[in-house]
Short mmCIF file of C-alpha atoms in Angstrom, two decimals:
data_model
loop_
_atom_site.label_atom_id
_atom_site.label_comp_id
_atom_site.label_asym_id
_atom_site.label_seq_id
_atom_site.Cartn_x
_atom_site.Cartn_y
_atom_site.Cartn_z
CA UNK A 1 0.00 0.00 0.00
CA UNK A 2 1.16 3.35 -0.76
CA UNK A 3 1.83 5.54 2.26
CA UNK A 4 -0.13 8.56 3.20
CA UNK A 5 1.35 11.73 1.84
CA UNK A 6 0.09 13.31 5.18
CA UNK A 7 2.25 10.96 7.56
CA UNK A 8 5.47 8.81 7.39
CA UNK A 9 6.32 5.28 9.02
CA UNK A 10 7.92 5.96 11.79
CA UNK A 11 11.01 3.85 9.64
CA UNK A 12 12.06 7.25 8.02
CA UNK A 13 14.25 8.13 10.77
CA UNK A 14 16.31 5.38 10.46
CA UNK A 15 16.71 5.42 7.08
CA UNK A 16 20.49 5.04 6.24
CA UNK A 17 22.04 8.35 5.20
CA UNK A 18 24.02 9.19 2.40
CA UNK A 19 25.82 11.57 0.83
CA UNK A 20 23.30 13.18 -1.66
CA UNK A 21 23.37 14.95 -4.97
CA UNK A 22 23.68 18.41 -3.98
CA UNK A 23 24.49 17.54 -0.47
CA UNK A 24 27.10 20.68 -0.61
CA UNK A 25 24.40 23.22 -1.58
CA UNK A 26 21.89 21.94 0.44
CA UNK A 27 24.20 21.75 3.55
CA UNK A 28 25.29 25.22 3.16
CA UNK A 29 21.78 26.56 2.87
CA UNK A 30 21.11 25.38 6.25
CA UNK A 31 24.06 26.47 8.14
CA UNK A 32 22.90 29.63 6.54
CA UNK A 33 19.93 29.65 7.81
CA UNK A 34 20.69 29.08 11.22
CA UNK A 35 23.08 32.31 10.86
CA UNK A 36 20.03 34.07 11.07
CA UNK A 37 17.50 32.06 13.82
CA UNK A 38 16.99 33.67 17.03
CA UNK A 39 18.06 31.66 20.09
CA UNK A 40 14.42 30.66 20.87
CA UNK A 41 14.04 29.10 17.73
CA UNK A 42 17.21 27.63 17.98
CA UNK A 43 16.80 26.03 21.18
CA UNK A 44 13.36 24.90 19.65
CA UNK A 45 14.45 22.90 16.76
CA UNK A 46 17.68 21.69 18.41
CA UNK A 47 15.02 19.91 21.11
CA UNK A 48 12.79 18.66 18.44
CA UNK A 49 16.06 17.47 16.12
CA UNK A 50 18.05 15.88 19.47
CA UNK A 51 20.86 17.89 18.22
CA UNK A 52 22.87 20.77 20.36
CA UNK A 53 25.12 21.46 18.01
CA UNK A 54 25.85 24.22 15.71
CA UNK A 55 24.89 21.43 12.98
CA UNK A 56 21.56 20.98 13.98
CA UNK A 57 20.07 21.96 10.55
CA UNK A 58 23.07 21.12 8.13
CA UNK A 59 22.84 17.36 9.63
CA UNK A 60 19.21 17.14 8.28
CA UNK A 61 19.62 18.89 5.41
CA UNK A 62 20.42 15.84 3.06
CA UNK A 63 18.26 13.77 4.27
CA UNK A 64 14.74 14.00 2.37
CA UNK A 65 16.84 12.92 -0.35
CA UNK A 66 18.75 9.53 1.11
CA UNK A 67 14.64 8.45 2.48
CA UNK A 68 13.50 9.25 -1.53
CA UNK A 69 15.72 6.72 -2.53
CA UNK A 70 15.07 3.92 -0.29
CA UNK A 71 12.28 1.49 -0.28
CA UNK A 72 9.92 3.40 2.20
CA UNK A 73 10.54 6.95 0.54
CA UNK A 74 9.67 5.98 -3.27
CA UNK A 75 6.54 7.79 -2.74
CA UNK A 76 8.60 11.27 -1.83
CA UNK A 77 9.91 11.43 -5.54
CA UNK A 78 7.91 13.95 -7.03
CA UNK A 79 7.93 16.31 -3.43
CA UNK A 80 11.57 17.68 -4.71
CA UNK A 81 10.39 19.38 -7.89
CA UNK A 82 7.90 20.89 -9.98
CA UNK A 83 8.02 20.81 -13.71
CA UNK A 84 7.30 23.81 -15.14
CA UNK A 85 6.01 22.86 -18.73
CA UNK A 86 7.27 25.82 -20.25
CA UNK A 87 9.30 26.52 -23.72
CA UNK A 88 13.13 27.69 -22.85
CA UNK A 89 14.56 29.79 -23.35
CA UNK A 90 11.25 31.28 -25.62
CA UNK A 91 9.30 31.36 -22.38
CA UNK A 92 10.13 30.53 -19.01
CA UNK A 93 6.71 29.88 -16.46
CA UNK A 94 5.41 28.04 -13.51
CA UNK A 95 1.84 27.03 -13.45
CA UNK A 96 0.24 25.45 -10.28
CA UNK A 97 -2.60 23.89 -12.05
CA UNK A 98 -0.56 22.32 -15.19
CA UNK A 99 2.30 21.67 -13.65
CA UNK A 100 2.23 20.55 -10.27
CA UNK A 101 0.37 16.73 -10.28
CA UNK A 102 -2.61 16.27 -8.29
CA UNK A 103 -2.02 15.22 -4.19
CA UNK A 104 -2.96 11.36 -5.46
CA UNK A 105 -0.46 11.17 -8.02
CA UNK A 106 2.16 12.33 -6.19
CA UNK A 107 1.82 16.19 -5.58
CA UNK A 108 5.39 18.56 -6.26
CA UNK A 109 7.80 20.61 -4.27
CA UNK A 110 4.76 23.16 -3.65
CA UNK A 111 2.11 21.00 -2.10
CA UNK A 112 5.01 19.23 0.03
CA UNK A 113 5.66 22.43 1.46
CA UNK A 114 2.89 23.34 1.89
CA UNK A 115 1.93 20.00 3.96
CA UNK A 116 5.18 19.45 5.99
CA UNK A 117 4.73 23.67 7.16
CA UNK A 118 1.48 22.33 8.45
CA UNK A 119 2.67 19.30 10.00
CA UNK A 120 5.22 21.57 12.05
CA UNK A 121 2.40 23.65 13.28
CA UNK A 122 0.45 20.66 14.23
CA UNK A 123 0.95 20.02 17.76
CA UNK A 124 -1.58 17.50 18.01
CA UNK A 125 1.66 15.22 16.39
CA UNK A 126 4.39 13.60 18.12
CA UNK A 127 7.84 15.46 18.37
CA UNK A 128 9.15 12.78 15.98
CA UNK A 129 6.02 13.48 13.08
CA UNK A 130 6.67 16.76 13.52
CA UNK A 131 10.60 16.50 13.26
CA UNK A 132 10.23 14.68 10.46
CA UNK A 133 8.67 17.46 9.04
CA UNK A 134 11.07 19.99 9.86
CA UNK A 135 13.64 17.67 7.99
CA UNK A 136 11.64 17.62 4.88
CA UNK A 137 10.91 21.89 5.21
CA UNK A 138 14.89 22.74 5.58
CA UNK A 139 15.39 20.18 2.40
CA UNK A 140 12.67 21.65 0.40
CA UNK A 141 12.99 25.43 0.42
CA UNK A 142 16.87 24.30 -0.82
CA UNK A 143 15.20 22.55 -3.55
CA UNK A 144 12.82 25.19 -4.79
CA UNK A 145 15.73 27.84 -5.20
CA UNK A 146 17.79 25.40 -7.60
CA UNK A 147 16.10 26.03 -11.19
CA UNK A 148 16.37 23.07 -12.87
CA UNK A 149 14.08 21.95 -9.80
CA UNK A 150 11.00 23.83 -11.94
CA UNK A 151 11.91 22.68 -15.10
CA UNK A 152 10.65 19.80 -16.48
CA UNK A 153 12.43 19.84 -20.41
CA UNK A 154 14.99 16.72 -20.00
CA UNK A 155 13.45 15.82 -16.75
CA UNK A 156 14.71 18.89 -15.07
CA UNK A 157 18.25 18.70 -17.50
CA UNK A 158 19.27 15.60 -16.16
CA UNK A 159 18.69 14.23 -19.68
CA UNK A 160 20.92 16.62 -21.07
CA UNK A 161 24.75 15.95 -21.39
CA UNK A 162 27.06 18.45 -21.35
CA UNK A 163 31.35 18.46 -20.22
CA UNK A 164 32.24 20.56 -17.03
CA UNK A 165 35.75 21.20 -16.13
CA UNK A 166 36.54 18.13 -19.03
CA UNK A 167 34.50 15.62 -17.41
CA UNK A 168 31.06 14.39 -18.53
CA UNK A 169 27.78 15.46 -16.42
CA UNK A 170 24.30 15.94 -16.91
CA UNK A 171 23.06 19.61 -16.56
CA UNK A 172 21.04 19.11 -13.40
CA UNK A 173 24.31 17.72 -11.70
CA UNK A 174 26.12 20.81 -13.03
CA UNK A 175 23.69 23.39 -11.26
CA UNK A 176 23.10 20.95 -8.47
CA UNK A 177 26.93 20.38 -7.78
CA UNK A 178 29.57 21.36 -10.09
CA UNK A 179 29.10 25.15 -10.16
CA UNK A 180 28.68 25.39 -6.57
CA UNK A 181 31.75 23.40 -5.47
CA UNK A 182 33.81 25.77 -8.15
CA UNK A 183 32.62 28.28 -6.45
CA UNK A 184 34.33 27.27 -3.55
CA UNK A 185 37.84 26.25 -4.77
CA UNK A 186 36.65 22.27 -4.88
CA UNK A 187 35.66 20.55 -1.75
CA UNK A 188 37.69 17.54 -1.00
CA UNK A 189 36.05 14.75 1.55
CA UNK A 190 33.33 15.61 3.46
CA UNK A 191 31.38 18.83 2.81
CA UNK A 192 30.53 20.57 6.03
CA UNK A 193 33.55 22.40 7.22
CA UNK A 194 33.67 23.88 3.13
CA UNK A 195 29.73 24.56 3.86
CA UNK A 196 30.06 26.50 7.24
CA UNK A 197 33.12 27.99 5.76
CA UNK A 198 30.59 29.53 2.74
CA UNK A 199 27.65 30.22 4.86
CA UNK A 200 29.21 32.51 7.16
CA UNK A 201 30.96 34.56 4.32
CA UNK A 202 27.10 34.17 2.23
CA UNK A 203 25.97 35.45 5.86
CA UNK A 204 28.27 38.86 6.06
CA UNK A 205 27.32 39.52 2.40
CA UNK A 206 23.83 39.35 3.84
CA UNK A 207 24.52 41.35 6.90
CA UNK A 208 26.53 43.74 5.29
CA UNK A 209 27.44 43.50 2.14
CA UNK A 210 26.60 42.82 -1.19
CA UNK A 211 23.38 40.96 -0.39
CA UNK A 212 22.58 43.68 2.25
CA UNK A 213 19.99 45.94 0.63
CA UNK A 214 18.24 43.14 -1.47
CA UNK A 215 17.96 40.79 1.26
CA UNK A 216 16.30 43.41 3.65
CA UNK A 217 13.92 44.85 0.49
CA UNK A 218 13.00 42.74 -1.52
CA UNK A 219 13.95 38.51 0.05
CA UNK A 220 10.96 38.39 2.18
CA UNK A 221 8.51 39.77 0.23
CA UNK A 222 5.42 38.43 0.66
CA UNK A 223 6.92 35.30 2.91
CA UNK A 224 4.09 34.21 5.09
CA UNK A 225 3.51 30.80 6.41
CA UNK A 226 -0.03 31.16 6.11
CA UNK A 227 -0.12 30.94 2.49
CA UNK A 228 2.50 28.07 1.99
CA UNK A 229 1.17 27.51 -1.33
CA UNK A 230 1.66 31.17 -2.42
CA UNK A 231 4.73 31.91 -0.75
CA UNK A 232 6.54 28.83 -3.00
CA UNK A 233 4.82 29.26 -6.09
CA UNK A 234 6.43 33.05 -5.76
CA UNK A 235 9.76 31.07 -5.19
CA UNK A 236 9.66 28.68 -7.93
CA UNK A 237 8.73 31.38 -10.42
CA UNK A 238 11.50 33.34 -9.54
CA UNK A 239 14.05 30.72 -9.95
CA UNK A 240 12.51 29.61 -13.41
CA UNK A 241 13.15 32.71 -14.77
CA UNK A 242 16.72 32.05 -14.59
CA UNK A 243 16.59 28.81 -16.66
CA UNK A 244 15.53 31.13 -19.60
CA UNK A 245 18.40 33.95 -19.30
CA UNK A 246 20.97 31.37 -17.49
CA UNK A 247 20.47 27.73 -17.66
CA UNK A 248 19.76 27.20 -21.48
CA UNK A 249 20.08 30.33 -23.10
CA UNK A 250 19.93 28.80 -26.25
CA UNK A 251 17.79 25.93 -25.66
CA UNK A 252 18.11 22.97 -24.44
CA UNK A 253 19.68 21.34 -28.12
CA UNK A 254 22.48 23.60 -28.67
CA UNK A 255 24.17 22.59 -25.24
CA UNK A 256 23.51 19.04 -25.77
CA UNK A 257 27.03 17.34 -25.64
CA UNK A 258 28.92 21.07 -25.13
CA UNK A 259 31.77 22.26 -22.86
CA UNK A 260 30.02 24.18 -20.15
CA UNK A 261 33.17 27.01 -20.68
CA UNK A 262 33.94 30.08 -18.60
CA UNK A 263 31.44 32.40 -20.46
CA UNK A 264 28.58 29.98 -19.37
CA UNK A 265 30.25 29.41 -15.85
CA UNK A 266 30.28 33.27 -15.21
CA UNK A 267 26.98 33.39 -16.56
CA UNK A 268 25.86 30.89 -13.61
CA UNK A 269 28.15 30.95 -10.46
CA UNK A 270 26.17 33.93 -9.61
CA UNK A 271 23.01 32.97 -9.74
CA UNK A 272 24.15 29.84 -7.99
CA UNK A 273 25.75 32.12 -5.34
CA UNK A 274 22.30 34.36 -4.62
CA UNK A 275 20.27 31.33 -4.87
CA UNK A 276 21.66 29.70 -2.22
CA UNK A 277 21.86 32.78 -0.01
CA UNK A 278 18.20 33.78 -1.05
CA UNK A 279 16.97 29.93 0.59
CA UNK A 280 19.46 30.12 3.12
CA UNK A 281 17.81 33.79 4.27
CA UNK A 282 14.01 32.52 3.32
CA UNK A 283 14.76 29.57 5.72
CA UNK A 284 15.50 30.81 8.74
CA UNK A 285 12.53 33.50 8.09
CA UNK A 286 10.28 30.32 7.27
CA UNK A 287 11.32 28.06 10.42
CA UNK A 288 11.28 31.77 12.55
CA UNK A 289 7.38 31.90 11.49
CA UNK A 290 6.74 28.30 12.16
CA UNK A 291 8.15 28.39 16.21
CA UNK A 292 6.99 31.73 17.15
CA UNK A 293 3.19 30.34 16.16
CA UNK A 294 4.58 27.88 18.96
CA UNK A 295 5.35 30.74 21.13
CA UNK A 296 3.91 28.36 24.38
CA UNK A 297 5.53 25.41 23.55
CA UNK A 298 9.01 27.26 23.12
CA UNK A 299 8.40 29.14 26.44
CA UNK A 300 8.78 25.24 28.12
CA UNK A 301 11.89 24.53 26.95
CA UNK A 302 14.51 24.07 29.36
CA UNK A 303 11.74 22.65 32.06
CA UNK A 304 10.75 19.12 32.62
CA UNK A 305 7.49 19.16 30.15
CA UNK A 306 10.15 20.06 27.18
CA UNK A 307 11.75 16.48 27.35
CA UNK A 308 8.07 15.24 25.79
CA UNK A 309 8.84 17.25 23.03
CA UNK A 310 12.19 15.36 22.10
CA UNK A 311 11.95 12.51 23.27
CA UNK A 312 10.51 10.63 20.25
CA UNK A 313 12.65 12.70 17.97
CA UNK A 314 15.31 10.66 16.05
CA UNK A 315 18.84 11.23 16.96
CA UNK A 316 20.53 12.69 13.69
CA UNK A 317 24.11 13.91 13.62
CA UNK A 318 26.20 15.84 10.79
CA UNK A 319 28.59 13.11 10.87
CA UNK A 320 25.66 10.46 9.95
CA UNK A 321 25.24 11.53 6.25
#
């Protein structure tokens, strides 16, 4: 029987964890994000996570994508994207109604938003139901600011090949991986120190830098929990538009077995860079929303009644994925 998309097996938390596709991008969008959580909401989701660390997010944030792949997650497949059936680079669009599949055929990236948000807010659930859900929100928001996540020509570019750096890729690995970890001089091992090192520099651009006036004006536009379903469609739609001017420029036959060379990589790395800082900021606004609508529950922390919250939570550490 196919599981609920409303509820997991309790099973999903032990799920083996792996390093996933994008694992880099994703992991630096949540130490991002917690660059900007106040302590409350720290201390919150560090109960309901059974982590204390400074990796309380970035330990989670790979992990919607190790449970797709195994047995019990098959049904989470079509929660990471939603393809926008569209005409690049003539015309770049997201439509809810044609392109997001109904809730019984799977749903997209929007509607699994839009449910997990509502399954944090639920406190009629279990810390562990609702830290499940909190996993799936910090992966998500990553996965709605990566473009080729609302595309759907070539299955979201994965069935386009292309040569990065001299070595063979398809283009969804390239904006899901390759530009990013350019970015950064290469990462070597495992990603999480090269992560923290990016958030906190994406952070002081944010703070104070290039990111500053952008971030405070225009980032959070319109961000309201209360319309999940808006607030992503407004997300997705703004990182479509860049598979137009950035991702396939010239369509999606002309880069078909091309070297992805500097011109295209300067073309990208940017909108790789504000991407990332763009979730990164929308996610700690997003999880900031979600806890202070739990202002009681986060006023017990600390005291006796705020074990019940975490004590059905799984234990999840960076070092497990």
């Amino acid at each position: 029987m196919k599981p609920s998309l409303l509820a997991l097996s309790t099973v999903a938390a032990w799920v083996p964890t792996a390093s996933a596709w994008g694992g880099f991008g994703h992991i630096t969008i949540a130490y991002l994000a917690t660059s900007f959580l106040s302590p409350p909401t720290t201390s919150y989701l560090q109960a309901l996570l059974r982590n204390s660390t400074e990796d309380y997010l970035a330990g989670v944030a790979t992990w919607a994508d190790s449970f797709r792949y195994s047995k019990y997650g098959r049904f989470t497949a079509n929660f990471h994207f939603i393809d926008a059936k569209d005409s690049p680079p003539t015309y770049c669009g997201v439509d809810f109604d044609r392109d997001c599949k109904s809730i019984e055929a799977g749903g997209c990236v929007i509607t699994a938003l839009q449910n997990y948000t509502t399954r944090m807010l639920d406190t009629t659930l279990s810390g562990y139901e609702r830290a499940v859900a909190a996993k799936f929100v910090v992966h998500f928001v990553g996965d709605i600011h990566q473009p080729l996540h609302t595309e759907n020509v070539a299955r979201g570019g994965n069935g386009i090949h292309v040569r990065f750096e001299g070595r063979e890729f398809n283009l969804h690995h390239v904006w899901d991986t390759s530009i990013a970890e350019k970015l950064v001089g290469g990462i070597h091992r495992k990603p999480y120190p090269y992560a923290k090192k990016w958030a906190d520099e994406l952070a002081e651009e944010i703070k104070g830098g290039k990111f500053k006036d952008v971030a405070e004006k225009e980032w959070l536009k319109g961000v309201n929990v209360s319309d999940a379903k808006g607030t992503a469609m407004d997300w997705a739609k703004e990182s479509n538009k860049h598979v137009c001017s950035v991702v396939l420029p010239q369509g999606p036959k002309l880069i078909e077995g091309q070297e992805l060379g500097s011109d295209y990589y300067e073309a990208a790395a940017p909108v790789v860079e504000v991407q990332i800082a763009r979730a990164g900021y929308r996610l700690a606004a997003w999880l900031e929303m979600i806890v202070s609508s739990l202002k009681n529950e986060t006023e017990i922390l600390g005291s006796e009644e705020s074990s019940s919250l975490s004590t059905s939570a799984p234990r999840l550490e960076a070092g497990d994925l």
